[in-house]
Short mmCIF file of C-alpha atoms and ligand atoms in Angstrom, two decimals:
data_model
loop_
_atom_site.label_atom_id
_atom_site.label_comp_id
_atom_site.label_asym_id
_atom_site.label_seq_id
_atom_site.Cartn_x
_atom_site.Cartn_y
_atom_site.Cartn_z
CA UNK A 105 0.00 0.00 0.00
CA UNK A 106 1.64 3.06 -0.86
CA UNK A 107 -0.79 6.66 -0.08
CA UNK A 108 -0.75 9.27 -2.60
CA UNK A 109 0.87 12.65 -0.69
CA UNK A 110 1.39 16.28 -1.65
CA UNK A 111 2.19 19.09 0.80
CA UNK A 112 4.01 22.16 -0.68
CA UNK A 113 3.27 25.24 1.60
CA UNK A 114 4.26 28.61 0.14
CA UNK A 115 6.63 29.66 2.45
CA UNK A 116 8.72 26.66 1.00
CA UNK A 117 7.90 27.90 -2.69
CA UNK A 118 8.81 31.14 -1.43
CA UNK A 119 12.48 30.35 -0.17
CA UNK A 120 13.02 28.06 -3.04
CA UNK A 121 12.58 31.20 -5.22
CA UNK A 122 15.73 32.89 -2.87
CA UNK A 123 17.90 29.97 -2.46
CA UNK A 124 19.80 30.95 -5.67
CA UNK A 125 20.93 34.14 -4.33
CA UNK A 126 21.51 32.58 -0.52
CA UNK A 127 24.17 30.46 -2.14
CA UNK A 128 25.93 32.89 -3.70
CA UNK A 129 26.35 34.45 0.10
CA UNK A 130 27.32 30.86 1.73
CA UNK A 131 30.80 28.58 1.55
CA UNK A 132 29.50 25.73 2.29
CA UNK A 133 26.17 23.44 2.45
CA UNK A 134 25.32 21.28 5.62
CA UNK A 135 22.76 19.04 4.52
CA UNK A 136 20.57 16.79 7.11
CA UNK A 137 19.19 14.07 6.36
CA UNK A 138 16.83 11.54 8.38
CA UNK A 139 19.14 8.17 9.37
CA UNK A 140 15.91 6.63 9.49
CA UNK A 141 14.98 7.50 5.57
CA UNK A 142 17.65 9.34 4.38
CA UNK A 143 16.94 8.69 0.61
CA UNK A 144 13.38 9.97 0.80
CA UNK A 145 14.27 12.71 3.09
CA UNK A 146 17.30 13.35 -0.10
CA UNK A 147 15.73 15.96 -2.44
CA UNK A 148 17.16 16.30 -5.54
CA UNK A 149 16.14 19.54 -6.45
CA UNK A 150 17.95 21.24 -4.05
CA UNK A 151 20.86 18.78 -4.55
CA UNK A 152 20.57 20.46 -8.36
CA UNK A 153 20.63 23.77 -6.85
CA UNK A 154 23.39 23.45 -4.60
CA UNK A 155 25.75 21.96 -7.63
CA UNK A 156 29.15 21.60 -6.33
CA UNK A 157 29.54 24.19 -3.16
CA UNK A 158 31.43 21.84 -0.87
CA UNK A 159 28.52 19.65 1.14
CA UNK A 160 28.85 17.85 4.45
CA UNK A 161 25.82 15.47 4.52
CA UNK A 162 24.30 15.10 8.18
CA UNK A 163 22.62 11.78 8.87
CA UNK A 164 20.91 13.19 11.94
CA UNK A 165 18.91 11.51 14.34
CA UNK A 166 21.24 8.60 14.64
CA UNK A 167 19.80 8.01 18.42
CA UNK A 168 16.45 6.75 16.22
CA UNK A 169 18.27 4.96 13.62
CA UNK A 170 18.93 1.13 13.14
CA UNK A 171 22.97 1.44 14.59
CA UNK A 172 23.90 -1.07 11.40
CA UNK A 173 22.15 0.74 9.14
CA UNK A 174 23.10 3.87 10.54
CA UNK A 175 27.01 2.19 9.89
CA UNK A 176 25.81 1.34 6.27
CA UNK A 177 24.37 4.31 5.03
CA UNK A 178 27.08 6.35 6.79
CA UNK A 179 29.66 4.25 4.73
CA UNK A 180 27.00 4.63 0.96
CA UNK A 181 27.20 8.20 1.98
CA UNK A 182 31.04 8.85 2.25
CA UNK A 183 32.42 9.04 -0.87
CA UNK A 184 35.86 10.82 -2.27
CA UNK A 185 33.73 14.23 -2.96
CA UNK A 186 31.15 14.09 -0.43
CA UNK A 187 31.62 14.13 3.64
CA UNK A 188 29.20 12.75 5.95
CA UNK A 189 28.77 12.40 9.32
CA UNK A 190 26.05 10.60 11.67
CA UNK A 191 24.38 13.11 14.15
CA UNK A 192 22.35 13.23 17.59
CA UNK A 193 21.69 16.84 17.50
CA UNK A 194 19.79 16.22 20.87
CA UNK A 195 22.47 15.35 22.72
CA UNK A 196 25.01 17.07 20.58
CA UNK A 197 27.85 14.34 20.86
CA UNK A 198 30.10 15.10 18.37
CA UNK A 199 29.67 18.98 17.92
CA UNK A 200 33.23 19.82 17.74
CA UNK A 201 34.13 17.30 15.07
CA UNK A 202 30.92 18.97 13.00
CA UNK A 203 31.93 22.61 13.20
CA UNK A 204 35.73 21.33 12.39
CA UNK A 205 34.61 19.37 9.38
CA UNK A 206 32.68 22.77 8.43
CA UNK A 207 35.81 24.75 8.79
CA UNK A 208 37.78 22.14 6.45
CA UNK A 209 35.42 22.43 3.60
CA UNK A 210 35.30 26.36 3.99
CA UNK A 211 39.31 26.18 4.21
CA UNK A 212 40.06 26.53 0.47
CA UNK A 213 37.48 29.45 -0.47
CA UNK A 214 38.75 31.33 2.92
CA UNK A 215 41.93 30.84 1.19
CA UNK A 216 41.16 32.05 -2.35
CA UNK A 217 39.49 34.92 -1.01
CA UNK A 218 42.86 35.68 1.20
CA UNK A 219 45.00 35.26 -2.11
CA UNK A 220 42.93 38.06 -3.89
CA UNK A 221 43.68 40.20 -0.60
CA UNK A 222 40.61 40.46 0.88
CA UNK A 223 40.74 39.72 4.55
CA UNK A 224 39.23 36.99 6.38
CA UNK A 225 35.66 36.55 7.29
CA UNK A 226 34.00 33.95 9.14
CA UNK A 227 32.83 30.85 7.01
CA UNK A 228 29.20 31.10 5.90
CA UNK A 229 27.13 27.93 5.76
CA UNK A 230 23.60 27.13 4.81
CA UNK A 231 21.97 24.25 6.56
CA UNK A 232 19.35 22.65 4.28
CA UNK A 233 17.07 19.80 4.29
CA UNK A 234 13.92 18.25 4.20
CA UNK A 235 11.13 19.71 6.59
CA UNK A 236 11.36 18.19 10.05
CA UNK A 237 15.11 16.39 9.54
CA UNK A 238 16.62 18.37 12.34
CA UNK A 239 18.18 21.77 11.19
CA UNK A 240 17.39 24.13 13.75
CA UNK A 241 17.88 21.66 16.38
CA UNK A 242 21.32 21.01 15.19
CA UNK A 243 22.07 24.72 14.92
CA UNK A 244 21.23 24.76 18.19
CA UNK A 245 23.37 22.10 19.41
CA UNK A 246 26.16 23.74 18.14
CA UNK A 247 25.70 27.01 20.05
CA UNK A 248 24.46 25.44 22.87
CA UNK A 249 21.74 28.05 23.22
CA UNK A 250 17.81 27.95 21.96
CA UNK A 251 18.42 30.28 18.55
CA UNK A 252 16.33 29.01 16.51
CA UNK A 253 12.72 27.99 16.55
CA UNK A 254 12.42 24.08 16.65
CA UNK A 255 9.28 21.85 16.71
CA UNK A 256 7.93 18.63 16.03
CA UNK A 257 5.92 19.12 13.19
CA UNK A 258 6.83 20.08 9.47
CA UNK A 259 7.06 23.32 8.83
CA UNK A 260 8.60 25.03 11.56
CA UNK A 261 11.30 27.73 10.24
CA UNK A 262 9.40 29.60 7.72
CA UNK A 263 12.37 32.20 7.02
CA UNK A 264 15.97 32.08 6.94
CA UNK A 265 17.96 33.35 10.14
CA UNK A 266 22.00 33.77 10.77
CA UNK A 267 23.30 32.31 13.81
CA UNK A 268 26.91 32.83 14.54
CA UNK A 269 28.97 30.18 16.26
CA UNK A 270 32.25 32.47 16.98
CA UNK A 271 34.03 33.99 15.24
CA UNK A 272 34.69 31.65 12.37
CA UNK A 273 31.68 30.11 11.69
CA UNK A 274 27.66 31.56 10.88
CA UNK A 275 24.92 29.20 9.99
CA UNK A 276 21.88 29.51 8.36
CA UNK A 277 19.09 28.54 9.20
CA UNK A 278 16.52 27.79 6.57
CA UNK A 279 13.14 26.28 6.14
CA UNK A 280 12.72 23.08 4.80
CA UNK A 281 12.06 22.10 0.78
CA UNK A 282 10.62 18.97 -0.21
CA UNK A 283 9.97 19.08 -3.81
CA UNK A 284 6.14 20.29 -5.20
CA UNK A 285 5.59 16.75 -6.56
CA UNK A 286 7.03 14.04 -5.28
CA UNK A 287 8.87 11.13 -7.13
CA UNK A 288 6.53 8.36 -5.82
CA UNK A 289 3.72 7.65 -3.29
CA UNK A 290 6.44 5.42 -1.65
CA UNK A 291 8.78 8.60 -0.64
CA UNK A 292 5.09 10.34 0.97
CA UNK A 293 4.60 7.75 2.79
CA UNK A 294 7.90 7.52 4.68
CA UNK A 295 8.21 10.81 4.80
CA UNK A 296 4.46 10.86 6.50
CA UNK A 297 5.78 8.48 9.39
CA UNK A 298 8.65 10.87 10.57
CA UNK A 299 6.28 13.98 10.00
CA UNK A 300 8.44 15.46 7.35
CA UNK A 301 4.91 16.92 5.93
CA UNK A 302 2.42 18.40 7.83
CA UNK A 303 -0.36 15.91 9.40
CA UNK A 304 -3.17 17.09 7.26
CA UNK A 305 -1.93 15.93 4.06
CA UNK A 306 -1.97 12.36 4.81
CA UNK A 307 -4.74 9.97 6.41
CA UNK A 308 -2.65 8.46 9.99
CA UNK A 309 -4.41 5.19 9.22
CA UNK A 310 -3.53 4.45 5.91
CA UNK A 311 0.01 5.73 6.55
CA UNK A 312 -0.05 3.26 10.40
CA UNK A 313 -0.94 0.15 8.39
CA UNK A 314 2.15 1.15 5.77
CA UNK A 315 3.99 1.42 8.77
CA UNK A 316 3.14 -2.08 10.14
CA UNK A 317 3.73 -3.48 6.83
CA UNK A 318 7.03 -1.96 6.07
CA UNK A 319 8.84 -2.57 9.67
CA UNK A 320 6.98 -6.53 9.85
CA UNK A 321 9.10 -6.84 6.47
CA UNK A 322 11.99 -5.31 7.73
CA UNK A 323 12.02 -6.42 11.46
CA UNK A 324 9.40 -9.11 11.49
CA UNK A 325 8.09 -9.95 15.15
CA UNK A 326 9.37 -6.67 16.09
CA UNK A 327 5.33 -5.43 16.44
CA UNK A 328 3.44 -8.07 17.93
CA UNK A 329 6.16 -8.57 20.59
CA UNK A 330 5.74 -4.64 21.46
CA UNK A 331 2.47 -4.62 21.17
CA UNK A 332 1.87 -8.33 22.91
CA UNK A 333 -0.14 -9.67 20.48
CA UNK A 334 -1.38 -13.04 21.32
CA UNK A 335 0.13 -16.09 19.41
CA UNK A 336 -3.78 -16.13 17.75
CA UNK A 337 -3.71 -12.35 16.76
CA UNK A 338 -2.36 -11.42 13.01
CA UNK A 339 -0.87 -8.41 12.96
CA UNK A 340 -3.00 -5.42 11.54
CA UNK A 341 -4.19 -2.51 12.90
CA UNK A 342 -6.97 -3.88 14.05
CA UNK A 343 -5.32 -6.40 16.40
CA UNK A 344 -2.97 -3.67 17.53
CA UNK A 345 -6.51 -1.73 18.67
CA UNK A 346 -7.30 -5.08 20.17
CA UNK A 347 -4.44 -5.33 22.37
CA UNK A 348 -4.19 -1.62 23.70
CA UNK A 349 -8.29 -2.03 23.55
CA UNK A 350 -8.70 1.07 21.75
CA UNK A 351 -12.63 0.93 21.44
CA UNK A 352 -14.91 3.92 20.91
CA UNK A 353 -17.60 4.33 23.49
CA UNK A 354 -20.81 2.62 22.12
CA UNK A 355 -24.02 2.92 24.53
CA UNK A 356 -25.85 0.66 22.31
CA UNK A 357 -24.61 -2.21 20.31
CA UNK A 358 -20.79 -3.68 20.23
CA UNK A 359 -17.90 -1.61 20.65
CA UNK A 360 -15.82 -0.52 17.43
CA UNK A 361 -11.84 -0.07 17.64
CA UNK A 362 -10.67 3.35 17.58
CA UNK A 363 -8.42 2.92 14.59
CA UNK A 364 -7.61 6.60 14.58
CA UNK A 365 -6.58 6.52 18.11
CA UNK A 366 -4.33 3.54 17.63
CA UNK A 367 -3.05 4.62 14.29
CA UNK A 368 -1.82 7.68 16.22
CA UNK A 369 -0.50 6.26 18.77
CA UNK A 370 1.45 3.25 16.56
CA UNK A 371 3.04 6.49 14.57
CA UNK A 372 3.78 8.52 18.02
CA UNK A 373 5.87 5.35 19.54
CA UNK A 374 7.52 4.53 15.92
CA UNK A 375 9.15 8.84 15.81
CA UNK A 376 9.87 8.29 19.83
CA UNK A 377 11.95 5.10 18.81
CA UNK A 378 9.58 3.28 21.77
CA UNK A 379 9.69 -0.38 20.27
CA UNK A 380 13.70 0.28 19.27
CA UNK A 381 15.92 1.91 16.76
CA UNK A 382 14.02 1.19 13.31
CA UNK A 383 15.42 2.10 10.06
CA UNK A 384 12.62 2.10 7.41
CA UNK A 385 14.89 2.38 3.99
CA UNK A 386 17.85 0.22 4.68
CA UNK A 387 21.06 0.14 3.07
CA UNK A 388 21.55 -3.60 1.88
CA UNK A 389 18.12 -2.73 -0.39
CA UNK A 390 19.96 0.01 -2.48
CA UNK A 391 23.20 -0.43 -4.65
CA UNK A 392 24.49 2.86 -3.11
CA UNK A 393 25.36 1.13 -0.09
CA UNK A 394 27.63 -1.59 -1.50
CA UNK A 395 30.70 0.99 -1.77
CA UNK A 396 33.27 0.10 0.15
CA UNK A 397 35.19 3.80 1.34
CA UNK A 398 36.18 4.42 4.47
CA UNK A 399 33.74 6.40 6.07
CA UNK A 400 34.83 10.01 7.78
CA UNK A 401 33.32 9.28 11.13
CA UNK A 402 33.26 6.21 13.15
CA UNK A 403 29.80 6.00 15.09
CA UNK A 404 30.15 5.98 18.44
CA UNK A 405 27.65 3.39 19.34
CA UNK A 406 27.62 0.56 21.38
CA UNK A 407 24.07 -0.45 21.95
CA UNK A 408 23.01 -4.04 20.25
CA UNK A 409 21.39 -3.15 17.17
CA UNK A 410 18.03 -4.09 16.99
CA UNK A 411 17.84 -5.07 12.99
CA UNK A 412 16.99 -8.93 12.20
CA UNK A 413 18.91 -11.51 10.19
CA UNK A 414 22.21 -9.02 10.47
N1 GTP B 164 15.72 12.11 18.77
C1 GTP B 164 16.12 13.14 18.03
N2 GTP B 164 15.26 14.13 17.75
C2 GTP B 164 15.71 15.18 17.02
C3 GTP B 164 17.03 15.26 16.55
N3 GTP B 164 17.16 16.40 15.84
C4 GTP B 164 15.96 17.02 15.90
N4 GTP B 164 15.09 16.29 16.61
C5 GTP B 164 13.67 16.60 16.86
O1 GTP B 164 13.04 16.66 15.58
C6 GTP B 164 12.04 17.65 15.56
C7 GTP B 164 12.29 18.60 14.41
O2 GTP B 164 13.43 19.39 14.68
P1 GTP B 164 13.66 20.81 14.00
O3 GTP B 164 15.05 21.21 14.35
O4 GTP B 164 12.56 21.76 14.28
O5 GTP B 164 13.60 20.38 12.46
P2 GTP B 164 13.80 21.32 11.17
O6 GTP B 164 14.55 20.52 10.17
O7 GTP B 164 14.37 22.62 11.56
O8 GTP B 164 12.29 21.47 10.69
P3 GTP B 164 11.60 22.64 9.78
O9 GTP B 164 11.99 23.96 10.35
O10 GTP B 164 10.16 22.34 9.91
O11 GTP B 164 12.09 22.42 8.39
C8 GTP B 164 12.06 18.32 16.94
O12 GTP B 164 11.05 17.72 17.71
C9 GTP B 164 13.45 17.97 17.47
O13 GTP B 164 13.49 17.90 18.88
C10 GTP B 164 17.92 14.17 16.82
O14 GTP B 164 19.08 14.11 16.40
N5 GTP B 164 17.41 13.14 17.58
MG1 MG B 165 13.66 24.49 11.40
#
């Protein structure tokens, strides 16, 4: 099952209209990404549009993510022109090493600029990305302060905003683009279950049951153990309802399952990482992911990963 989805607000169209000129001010591009689906939450548009300004790709919310896929994807995503690092921009582990990779890839136009004898400026950097991915939060991890706006719905930055670091380094913040159509009803729907588009343009039922049928395929058990379905139940929403005995009140006839209730609930624990670290798009699935480079960072992990059959 894969829902239909569009959700293009016009503060998005509006900053896409910008983002031409904003590049022209900025050195380099951080670019977040979801650990969880980071080729849906990949848009190539603004890939396009960024060309080749140096980019350090940010697989953020690593604390959510599958730690071997997390490994995978951070290995697929290092290559010998792009950086990448994982992230927990909650806790901020690994700030410094961030803001020094930043300061590496601004190096060489710092340097060009010095060699036409202009004098040194800090190094200006855009952070872009999907709605939702993590952009202010990570800005804000990095200065250790509340800058910017965060939230956890789509949508939340709605204009661009500088935030210095120190003296060497000023981010951007900017809202975040997901293209006006998207490539496939697949790429809605995961984007729908980490609320990368805002809640009204998808139905939390029909995206709950994609959900079930996606991490059963990918981590089969995984559900009815959190949920405790009996050995009788099948797993569907409907048993799911059943076990947490979601019903709506009835004061005549039989009680019917609050499927809205459980669908939200199923889709609040799944974002919370509640029944483990879940990756939905994993790595072994896409020839990206078979390159063997070194990656740049090492995750610093130790939990067992929760991913089946690895
Ligand atoms: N667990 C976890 N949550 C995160 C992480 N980074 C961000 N979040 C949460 O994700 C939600 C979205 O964060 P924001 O920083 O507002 O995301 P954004 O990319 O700026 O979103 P827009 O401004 O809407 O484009 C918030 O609830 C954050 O607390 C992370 O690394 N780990
Ligand atoms: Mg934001």
């Amino acid at each position: 099952m894969q829902p239909s989805i569009q959700w293009y607000p016009g503060h998005i169209a509006k900053y896409e209209r910008q983002l031409g000129e904003l590049l022209k001010l900025v050195d380099v591009v951080v670019m977040v990404v979801d650990c969880r689906i980071p080729l849906a939450t990949t848009n190539p548009r603004l890939a396009r549009k960024i060309g080749d300004k140096p980019t350090l790709m940010i697989l953020n919310k690593s604390d959510l993510g599958d730690m071997i896929q997390n490994r995978r994807w951070l290995k697929s995503m290092t290559t010998d022109t792009q950086k990448a690092m994982l992230y927990d921009a909650k806790s901020a582990q690994g700030k410094a090493q961030l803001v020094q990779q930043i300061q590496i890839l601004g190096e060489a136009t710092m340097q060009k600029m010095i060699a036409r004898g202009r004098k040194r400026r800090p190094i200006r950097v855009l952070v872009a990305g999907m709605p939702n991915v993590g952009k202010s939060t990570l800005i804000n991890s990095i200065v250790g302060r509340k800058k910017t706006k965060t939230g956890h719905r789509a949508g939340v930055t709605r204009s661009t905003q500088w935030v210095r670091i120190h003296s060497e380094v000023e981010l951007m913040d900017t809202p975040g683009v997901i293209p006006p159509v998207l490539d496939s009803p697949l790429a809605g729907a995961f984007l729908a279950t980490v609320s990368s588009i805002g809640d009204a343009a998808f139905d939390e039922e029909e995206i709950a049951r994609f959900l079930i049928e996606t991490i059963e395929g990918l981590y089969p058990g995984l559900l009815c153990q959190y949920f405790k379905l009996t050995e009788g139940q099948s797993l569907s929403l409907e048993s799911i309802a059943e076990a947490r005995n979601y019903k709506l009140a009835s004061k005549h006839g039989p009680h019917t399952l609050d499927l809205l209730r459980t669908a939200q609930a199923l889709l609040t624990d799944f974002r919370h990482a509640r029944m483990g670290r879940i990756t939905l798009e994993h790595a072994q699935n896409h020839p990206s992911a078979e390159r063997e480079q070194e990656p740049l960072t090492q995750p610093e992990q130790t939990e067992v990963p929760t991913a089946e059959g690895e």
